Amino acid sequence: MALREITNKDIRAVLKEHEQHRDSLIPILQGIQKKLGYISEEAVEVISSHLNISENDIYGVATFYAQFRFTRPGDHIVKVCQGTACHVRGCKRIMNEAIKYLGISAGETTPDYKFSLESVACFGSCALSPVVVIDDTVHGRMTAQNMKRLLKAIE
Ligand code: FES
């Protein structure tokens, strides 16, 4: 997913698609995340005044749902499985390769916002372990060498 520039205009466009009512909070948050890739502080401020809900309440609701992200993600999301099957088949070496290549830890985004690196418990594709998902593409039977090759190809 290519990341878009966060603008007030984008946020307002999402607000327009929903009723100006507290019940619209979750669909609005989903719409903003879909459009912008995350829920920015600016978005929370705008939603707060639009729906007359305090920013604290919005964060309270939004953090309850794991689907919402509050930091700007990279253009490419690299997820490395750390589940048991993948662990047994060497996912640690793959994660270490990604950490070394990108210069960030799991849970972080590169300063140029090109990549975010995430650790995932299990993709449910254990037969393909070790598994890495880059954006929406699943890469099974991954090796550290292939990890590096894939990241290089994206750059
Ligand atoms: S443990 Fe990695 S996909 Fe299940």
mmCIF file with all atom_site columns, C-alpha atoms in Angstrom, residues 9-12 14 17 27 30 37-38 40 45 56 62 74 77 88 92 94-95 106 109 111-112 118 137-138:
data_model
loop_
_atom_site.group_PDB
_atom_site.id
_atom_site.type_symbol
_atom_site.label_atom_id
_atom_site.label_alt_id
_atom_site.label_comp_id
_atom_site.label_asym_id
_atom_site.label_entity_id
_atom_site.label_seq_id
_atom_site.pdbx_PDB_ins_code
_atom_site.Cartn_x
_atom_site.Cartn_y
_atom_site.Cartn_z
_atom_site.occupancy
_atom_site.B_iso_or_equiv
_atom_site.pdbx_formal_charge
_atom_site.auth_seq_id
_atom_site.auth_comp_id
_atom_site.auth_asym_id
_atom_site.auth_atom_id
_atom_site.pdbx_PDB_model_num
ATOM 1  C CA . LYS A 1 9   ? -8.727  17.530  3.302  1.00 0.00 ? 9   LYS A CA 1
ATOM 2  C CA . ASP A 1 10  ? -8.405  13.738  3.238  1.00 0.00 ? 10  ASP A CA 1
ATOM 3  C CA . ILE A 1 11  ? -9.735  13.499  6.770  1.00 0.00 ? 11  ILE A CA 1
ATOM 4  C CA . ARG A 1 12  ? -12.690 15.760  5.985  1.00 0.00 ? 12  ARG A CA 1
ATOM 5  C CA . VAL A 1 14  ? -13.892 10.617  5.148  1.00 0.00 ? 14  VAL A CA 1
ATOM 6  C CA . GLU A 1 17  ? -19.124 9.912   4.085  1.00 0.00 ? 17  GLU A CA 1
ATOM 7  C CA . PRO A 1 27  ? -16.512 3.536   10.615 1.00 0.00 ? 27  PRO A CA 1
ATOM 8  C CA . GLN A 1 30  ? -11.702 2.641   9.647  1.00 0.00 ? 30  GLN A CA 1
ATOM 9  C CA . GLY A 1 37  ? -2.687  4.161   6.456  1.00 0.00 ? 37  GLY A CA 1
ATOM 10 C CA . TYR A 1 38  ? -3.021  5.174   10.110 1.00 0.00 ? 38  TYR A CA 1
ATOM 11 C CA . SER A 1 40  ? -2.878  10.555  12.926 1.00 0.00 ? 40  SER A CA 1
ATOM 12 C CA . GLU A 1 45  ? -8.355  16.265  16.716 1.00 0.00 ? 45  GLU A CA 1
ATOM 13 C CA . ASN A 1 56  ? -9.186  10.752  25.195 1.00 0.00 ? 56  ASN A CA 1
ATOM 14 C CA . ALA A 1 62  ? -9.541  3.087   19.074 1.00 0.00 ? 62  ALA A CA 1
ATOM 15 C CA . GLY A 1 74  ? 6.144   2.580   5.723  1.00 0.00 ? 74  GLY A CA 1
ATOM 16 C CA . ILE A 1 77  ? 4.969   -3.593  5.441  1.00 0.00 ? 77  ILE A CA 1
ATOM 17 C CA . VAL A 1 88  ? 11.705  -24.181 14.504 1.00 0.00 ? 88  VAL A CA 1
ATOM 18 C CA . LYS A 1 92  ? 15.032  -15.737 13.793 1.00 0.00 ? 92  LYS A CA 1
ATOM 19 C CA . ILE A 1 94  ? 15.244  -14.140 8.681  1.00 0.00 ? 94  ILE A CA 1
ATOM 20 C CA . MET A 1 95  ? 14.168  -11.472 11.148 1.00 0.00 ? 95  MET A CA 1
ATOM 21 C CA . ALA A 1 106 ? 10.594  -5.075  14.667 1.00 0.00 ? 106 ALA A CA 1
ATOM 22 C CA . THR A 1 109 ? 9.591   2.168   10.388 1.00 0.00 ? 109 THR A CA 1
ATOM 23 C CA . PRO A 1 111 ? 13.230  7.108   8.601  1.00 0.00 ? 111 PRO A CA 1
ATOM 24 C CA . ASP A 1 112 ? 12.333  7.469   4.894  1.00 0.00 ? 112 ASP A CA 1
ATOM 25 C CA . GLU A 1 118 ? 6.628   -6.313  12.091 1.00 0.00 ? 118 GLU A CA 1
ATOM 26 C CA . THR A 1 137 ? 2.184   -11.269 -0.763 1.00 0.00 ? 137 THR A CA 1
ATOM 27 C CA . VAL A 1 138 ? 2.988   -14.435 1.173  1.00 0.00 ? 138 VAL A CA 1
#
